[in-house]
PDB file of C-alpha atoms in Angstrom:
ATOM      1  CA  UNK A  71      96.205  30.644 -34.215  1.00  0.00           C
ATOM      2  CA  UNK A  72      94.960  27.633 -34.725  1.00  0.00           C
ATOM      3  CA  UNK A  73      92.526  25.022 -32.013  1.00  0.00           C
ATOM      4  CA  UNK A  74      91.787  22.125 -32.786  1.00  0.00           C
ATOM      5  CA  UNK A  75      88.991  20.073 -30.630  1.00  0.00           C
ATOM      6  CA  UNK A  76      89.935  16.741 -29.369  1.00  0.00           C
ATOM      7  CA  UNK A  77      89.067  14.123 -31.543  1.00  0.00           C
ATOM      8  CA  UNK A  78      85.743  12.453 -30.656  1.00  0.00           C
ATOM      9  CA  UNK A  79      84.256   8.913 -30.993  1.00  0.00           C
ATOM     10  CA  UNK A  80      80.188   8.838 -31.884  1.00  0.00           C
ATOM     11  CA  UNK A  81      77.720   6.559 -33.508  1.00  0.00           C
ATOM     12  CA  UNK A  82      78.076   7.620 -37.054  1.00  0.00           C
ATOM     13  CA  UNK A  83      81.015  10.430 -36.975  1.00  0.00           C
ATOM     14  CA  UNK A  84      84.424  11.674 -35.563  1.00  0.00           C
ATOM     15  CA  UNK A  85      84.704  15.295 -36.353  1.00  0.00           C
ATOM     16  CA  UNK A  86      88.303  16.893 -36.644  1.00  0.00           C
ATOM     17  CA  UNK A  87      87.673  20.732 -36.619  1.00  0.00           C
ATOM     18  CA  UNK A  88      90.164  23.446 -37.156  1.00  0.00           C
ATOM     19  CA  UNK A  89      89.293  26.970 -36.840  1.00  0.00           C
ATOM     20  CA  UNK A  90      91.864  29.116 -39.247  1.00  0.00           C
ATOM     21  CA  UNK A  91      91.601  33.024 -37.910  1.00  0.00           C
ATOM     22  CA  UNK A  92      92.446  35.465 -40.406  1.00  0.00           C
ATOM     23  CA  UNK A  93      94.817  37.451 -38.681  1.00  0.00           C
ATOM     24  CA  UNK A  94      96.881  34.488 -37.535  1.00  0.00           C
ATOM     25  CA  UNK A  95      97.665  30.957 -37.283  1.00  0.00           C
ATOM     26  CA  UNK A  96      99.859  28.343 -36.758  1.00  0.00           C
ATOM     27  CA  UNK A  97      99.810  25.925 -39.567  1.00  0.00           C
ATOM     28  CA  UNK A  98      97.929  27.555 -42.716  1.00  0.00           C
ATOM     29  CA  UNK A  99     100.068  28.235 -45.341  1.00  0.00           C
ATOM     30  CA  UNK A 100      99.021  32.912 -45.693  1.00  0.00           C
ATOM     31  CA  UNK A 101      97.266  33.217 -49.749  1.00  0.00           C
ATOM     32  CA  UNK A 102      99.306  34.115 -52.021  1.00  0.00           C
ATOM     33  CA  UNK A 103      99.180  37.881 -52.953  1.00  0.00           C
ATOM     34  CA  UNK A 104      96.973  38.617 -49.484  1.00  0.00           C
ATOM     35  CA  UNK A 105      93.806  39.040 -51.387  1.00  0.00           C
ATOM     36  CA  UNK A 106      92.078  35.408 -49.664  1.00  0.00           C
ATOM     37  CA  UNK A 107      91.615  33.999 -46.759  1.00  0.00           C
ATOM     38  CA  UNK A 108      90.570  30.425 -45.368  1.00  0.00           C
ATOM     39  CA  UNK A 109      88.628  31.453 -42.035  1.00  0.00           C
ATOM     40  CA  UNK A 110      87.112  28.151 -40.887  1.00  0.00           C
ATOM     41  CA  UNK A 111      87.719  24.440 -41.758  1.00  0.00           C
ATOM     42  CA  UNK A 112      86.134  21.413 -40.629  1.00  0.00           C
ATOM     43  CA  UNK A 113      86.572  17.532 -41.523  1.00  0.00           C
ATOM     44  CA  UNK A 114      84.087  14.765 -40.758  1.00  0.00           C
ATOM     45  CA  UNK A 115      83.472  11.068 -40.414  1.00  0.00           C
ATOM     46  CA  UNK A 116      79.885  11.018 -41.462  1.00  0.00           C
ATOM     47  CA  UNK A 117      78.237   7.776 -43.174  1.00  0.00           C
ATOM     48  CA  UNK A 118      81.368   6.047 -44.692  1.00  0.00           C
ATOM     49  CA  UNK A 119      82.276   9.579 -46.183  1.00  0.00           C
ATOM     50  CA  UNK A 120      85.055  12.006 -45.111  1.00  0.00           C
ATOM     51  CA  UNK A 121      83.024  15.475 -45.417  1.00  0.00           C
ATOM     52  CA  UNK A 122      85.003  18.915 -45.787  1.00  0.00           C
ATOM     53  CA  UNK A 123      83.085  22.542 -44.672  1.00  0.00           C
ATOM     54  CA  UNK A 124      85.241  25.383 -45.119  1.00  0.00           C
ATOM     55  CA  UNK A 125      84.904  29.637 -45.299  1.00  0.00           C
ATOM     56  CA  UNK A 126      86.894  31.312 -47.489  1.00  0.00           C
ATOM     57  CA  UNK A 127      87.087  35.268 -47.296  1.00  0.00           C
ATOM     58  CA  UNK A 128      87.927  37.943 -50.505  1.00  0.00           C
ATOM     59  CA  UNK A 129      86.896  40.597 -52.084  1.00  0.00           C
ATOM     60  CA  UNK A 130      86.560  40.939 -56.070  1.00  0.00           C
ATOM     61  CA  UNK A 131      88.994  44.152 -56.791  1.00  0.00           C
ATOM     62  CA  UNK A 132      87.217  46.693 -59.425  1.00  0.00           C
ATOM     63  CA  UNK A 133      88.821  44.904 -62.307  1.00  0.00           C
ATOM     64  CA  UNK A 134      87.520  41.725 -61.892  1.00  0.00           C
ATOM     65  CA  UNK A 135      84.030  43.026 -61.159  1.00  0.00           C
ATOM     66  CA  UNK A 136      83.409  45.215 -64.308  1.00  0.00           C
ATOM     67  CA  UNK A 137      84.731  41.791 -66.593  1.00  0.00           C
ATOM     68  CA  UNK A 138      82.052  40.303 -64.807  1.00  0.00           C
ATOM     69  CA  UNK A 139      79.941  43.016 -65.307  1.00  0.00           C
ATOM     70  CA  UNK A 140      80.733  43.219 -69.132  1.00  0.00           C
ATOM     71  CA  UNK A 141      79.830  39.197 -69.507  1.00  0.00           C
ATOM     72  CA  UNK A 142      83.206  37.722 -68.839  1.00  0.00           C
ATOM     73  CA  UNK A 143      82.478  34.491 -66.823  1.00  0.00           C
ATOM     74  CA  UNK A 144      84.860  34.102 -63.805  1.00  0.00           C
ATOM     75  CA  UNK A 145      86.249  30.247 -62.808  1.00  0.00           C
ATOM     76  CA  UNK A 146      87.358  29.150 -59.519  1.00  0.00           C
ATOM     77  CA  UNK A 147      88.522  25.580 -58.110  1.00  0.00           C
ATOM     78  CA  UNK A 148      88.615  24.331 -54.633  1.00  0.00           C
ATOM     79  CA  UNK A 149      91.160  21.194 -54.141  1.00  0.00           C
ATOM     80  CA  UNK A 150      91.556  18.766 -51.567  1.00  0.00           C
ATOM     81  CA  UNK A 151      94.005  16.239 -50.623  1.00  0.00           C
ATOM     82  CA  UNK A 152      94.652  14.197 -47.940  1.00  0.00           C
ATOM     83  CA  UNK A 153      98.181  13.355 -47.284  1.00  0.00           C
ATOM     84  CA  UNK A 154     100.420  10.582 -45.441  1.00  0.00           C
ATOM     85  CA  UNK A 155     103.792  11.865 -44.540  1.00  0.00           C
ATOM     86  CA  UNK A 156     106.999  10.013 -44.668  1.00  0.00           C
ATOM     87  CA  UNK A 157     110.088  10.956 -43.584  1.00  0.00           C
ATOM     88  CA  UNK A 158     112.089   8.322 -45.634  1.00  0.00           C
ATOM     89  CA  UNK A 159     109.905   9.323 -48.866  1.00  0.00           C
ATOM     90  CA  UNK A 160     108.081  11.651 -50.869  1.00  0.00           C
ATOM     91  CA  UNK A 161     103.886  12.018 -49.287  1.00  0.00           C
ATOM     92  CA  UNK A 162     101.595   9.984 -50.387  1.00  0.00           C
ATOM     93  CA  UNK A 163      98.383  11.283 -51.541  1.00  0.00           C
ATOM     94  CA  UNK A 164      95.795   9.139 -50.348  1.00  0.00           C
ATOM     95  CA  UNK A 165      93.010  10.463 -51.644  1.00  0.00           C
ATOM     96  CA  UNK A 166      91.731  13.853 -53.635  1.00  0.00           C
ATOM     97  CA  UNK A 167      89.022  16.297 -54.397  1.00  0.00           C
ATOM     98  CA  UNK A 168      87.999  19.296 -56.872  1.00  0.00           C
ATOM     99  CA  UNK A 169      85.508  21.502 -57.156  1.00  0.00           C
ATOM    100  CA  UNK A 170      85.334  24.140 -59.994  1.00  0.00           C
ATOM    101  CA  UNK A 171      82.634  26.659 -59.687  1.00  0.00           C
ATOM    102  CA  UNK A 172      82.067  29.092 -62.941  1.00  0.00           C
ATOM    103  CA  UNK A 173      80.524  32.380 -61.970  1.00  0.00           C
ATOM    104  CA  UNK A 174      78.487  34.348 -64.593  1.00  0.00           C
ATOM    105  CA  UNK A 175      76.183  37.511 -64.938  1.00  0.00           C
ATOM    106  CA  UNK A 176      72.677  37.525 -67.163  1.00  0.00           C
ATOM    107  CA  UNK A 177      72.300  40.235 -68.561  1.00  0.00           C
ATOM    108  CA  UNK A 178      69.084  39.921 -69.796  1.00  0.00           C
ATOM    109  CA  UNK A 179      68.103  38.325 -66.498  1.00  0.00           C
ATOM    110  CA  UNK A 180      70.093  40.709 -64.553  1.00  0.00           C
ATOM    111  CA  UNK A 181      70.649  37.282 -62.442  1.00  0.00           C
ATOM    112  CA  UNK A 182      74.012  35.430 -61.440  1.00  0.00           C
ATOM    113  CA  UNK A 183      74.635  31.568 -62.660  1.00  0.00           C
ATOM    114  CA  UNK A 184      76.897  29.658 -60.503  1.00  0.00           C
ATOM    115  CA  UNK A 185      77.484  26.809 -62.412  1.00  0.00           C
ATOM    116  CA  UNK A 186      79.515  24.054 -59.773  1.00  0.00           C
ATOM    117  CA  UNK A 187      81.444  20.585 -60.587  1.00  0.00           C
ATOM    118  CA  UNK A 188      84.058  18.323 -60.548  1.00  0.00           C
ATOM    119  CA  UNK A 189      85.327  18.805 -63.496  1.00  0.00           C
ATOM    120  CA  UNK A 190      86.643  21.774 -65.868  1.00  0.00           C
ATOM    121  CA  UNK A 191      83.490  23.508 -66.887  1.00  0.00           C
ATOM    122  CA  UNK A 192      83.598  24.777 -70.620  1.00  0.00           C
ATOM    123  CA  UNK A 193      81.630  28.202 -71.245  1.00  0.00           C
ATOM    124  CA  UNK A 194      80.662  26.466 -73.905  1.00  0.00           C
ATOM    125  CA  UNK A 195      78.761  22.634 -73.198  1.00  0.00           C
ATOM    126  CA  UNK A 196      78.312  23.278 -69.128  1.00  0.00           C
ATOM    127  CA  UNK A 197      78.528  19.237 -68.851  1.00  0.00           C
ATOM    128  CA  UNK A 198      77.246  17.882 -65.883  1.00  0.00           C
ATOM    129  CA  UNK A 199      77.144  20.391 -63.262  1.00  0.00           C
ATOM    130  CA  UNK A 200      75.114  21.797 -60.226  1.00  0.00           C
ATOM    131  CA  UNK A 201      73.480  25.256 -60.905  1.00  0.00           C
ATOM    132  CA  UNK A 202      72.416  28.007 -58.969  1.00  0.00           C
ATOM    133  CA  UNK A 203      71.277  31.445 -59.648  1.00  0.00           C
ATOM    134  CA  UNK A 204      71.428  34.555 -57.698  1.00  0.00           C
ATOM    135  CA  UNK A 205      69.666  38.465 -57.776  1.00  0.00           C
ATOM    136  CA  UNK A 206      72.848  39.689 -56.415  1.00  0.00           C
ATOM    137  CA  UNK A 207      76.535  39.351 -56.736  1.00  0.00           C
ATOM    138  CA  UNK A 208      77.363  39.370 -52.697  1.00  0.00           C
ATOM    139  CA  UNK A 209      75.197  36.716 -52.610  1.00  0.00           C
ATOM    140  CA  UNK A 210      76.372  34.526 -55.340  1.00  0.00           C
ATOM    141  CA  UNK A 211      79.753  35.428 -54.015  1.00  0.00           C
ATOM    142  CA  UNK A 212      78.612  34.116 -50.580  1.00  0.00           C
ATOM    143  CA  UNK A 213      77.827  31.018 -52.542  1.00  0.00           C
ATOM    144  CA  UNK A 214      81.484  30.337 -53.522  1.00  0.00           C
ATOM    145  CA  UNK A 215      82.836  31.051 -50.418  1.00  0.00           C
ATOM    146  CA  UNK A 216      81.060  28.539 -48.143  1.00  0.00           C
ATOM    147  CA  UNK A 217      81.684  24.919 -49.130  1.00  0.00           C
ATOM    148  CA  UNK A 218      79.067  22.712 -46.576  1.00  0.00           C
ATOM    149  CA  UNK A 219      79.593  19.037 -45.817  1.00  0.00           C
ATOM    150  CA  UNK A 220      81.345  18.379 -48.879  1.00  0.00           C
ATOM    151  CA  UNK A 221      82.350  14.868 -49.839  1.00  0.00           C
ATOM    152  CA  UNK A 222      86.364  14.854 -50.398  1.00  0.00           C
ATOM    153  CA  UNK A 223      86.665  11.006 -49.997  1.00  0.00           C
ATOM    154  CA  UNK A 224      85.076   7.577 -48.904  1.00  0.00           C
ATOM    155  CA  UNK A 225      86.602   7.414 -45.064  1.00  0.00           C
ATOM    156  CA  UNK A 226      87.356   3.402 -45.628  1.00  0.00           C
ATOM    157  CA  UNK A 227      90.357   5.215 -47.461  1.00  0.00           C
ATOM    158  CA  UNK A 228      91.496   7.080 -44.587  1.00  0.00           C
ATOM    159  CA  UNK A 229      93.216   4.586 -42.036  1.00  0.00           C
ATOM    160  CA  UNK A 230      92.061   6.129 -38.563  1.00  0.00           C
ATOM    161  CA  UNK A 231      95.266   4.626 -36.665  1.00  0.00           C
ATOM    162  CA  UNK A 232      97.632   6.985 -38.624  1.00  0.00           C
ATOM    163  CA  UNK A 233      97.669  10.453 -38.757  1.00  0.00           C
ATOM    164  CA  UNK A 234      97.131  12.055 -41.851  1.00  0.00           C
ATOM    165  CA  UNK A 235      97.765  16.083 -43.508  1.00  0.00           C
ATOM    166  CA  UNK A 236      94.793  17.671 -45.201  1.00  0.00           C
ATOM    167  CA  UNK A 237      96.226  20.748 -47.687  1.00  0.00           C
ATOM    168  CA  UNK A 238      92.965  23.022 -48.773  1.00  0.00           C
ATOM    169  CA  UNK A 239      93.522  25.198 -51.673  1.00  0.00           C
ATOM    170  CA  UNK A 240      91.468  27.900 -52.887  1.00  0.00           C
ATOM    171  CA  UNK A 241      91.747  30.288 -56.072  1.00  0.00           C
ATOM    172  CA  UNK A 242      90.448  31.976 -59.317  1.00  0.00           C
ATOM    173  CA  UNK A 243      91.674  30.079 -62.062  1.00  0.00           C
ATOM    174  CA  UNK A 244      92.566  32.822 -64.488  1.00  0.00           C
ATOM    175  CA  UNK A 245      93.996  29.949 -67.531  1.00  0.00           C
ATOM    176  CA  UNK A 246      90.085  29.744 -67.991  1.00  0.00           C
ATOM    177  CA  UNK A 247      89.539  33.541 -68.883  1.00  0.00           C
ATOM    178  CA  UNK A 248      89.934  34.723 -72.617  1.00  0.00           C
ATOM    179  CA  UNK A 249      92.943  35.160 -74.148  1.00  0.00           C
ATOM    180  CA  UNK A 250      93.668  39.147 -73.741  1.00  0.00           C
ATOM    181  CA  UNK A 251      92.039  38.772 -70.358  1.00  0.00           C
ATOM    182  CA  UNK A 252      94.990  36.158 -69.681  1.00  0.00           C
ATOM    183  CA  UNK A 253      97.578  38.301 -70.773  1.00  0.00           C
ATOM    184  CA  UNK A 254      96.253  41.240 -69.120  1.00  0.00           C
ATOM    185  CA  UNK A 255      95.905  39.436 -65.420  1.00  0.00           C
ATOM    186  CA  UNK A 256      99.467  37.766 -65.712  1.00  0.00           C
ATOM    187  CA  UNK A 257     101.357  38.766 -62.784  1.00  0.00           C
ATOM    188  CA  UNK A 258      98.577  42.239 -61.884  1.00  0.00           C
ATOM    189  CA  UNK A 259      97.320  41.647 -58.072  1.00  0.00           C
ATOM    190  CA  UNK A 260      93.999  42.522 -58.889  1.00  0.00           C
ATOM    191  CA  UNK A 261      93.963  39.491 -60.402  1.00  0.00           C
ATOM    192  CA  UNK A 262      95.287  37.519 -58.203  1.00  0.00           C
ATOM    193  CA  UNK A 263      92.788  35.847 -55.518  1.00  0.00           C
ATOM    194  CA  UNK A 264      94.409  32.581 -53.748  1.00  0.00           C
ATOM    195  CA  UNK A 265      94.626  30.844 -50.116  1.00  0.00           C
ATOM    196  CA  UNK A 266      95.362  27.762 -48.627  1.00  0.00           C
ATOM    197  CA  UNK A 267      95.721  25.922 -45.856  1.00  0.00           C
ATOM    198  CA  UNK A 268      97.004  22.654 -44.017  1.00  0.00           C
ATOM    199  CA  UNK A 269      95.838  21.061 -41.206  1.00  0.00           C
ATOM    200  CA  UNK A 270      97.094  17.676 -39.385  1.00  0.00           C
ATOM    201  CA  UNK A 271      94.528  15.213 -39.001  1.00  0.00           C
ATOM    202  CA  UNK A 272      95.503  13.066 -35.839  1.00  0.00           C
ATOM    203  CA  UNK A 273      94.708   9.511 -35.161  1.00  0.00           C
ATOM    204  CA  UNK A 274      91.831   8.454 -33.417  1.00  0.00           C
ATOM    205  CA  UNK A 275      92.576   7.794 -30.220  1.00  0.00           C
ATOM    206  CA  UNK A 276      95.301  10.645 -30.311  1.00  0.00           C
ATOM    207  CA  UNK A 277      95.376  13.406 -27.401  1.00  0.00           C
TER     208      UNK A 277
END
C-alpha cells in the first residue's frame, strides 16, 4: 500500500512523501529475486534542490558475507530519475542521479570502509569520494541502506505545474566483483540483492 500526503506549499519546501510497506503496495515495482526492499521514500523542495531520503531493507546471504570477510570489496549503486510521461512518445528523463557506495573490510583494522560517490569507484585510485568507517558490519550496512536528504536534482528543472514519475533503483553491482567472483554469482540468488520503486510526483496544486 502506498499513502501519499497531500502536497504542501511552505516558505522554502513542498515535500512529496511516499511510504513503500514491505509487504505491499500499490505502485513499487517488488526487487528482483525478493532479497530487497524499498521501505520508505521521500522527495523534497528544499533550497532550489530536489532532495531524495529513502530505506532500503536486505540481508547479506552467507556467501556474500564470507567474500567480504575474505577481503573482497562489495559495490552497490543507488539511481534516480525523474520522469515526464507522454502518451504520444517515449518518457523523457528530466533529470538523473547515482550514487555508488563500495563496501570493504580492514583486516588489519578489523574496521569497515564505506567509500560513497557519484561515480564508478575503482578498488584501485578511490577518486573523489566520501568515506566512512565502521567497527561493525550491521552498522556499515545500516549506512548503505539509509540515503538522507540526498540531492537528485536542482528543482528549477522540475516544472511544478506538471506531474512528474520518480523510478528509485537499488542493487549490488556484481560487474564490479573479480572475475571468478563474476562467474560464480551469474544467475545464483545469493547473489542477487535488487529493489525498486516508482512513485508519481503530482503537481502542485494537485489534490
Amino acid at each position: 500500500m502506498v499513502f501519499f500526503t497531500a502536497c504542501w506549499r511552505k516558505a522554502r519546501a513542498s515535500v512529496w512523501l511516499v511510504l513503500l510497506l514491505a509487504c505491499a503496495w500499490a505502485q513499487a515495482e517488488g526487487p528482483a529475486s525478493g532479497s530487497a526492499a524499498i521501505t520508505q521514500l521521500l522527495v523534497q523542495r528544499v533550497d532550489g534542490e530536489l532532495e531524495l531520503s529513502a530505506e532500503v531493507q536486505f540481508e547479506l546471504s552467507a556467501q556474500v558475507e564470507d567474500a567480504l570477510h575474505k577481503g573482497i570489496p562489495m559495490f552497490f549503486v543507488a539511481e534516480a530519475d525523474i520522469v515526464r510521461e507522454r502518451w504520444y512518445w517515449t518518457d523523457k528523463t528530466v533529470a538523473s542521479a547515482t550514487r555508488h557506495m563500495r563496501l570493504a573490510y580492514q583486516p588489519l583494522t578489523r574496521r569497515w570502509r564505506l567509500n560513497v560517490g557519484a561515480r564508478p569507484i575503482e578498488t584501485s585510485g578511490l577518486g573523489v569520494t566520501l568515506a566512512q568507517t565502521f567497527e561493525s558490519l550491521p552498522e556499515a550496512l545500516a549506512s548503505v541502506q539509509r540515503f538522507g536528504r540526498w540531492p537528485i536534482a536542482r528543482a528549477a528543472d522540475i516544472p511544478t505545474d506538471t506531474p512528474h514519475l520518480l523510478r528509485f533503483r537499488f542493487g549490488l553491482d556484481v560487474s564490479q566483483l573479480p572475475r571468478p567472483f563474476q562467474i560464480g554469482a551469474v544467475g545464483q540468488s545469493e547473489w542477487s540483492i535488487a529493489a525498486s520503486a516508482s512513485v508519481k510526483l503530482p503537481a502542485e496544486g494537485a489534490k
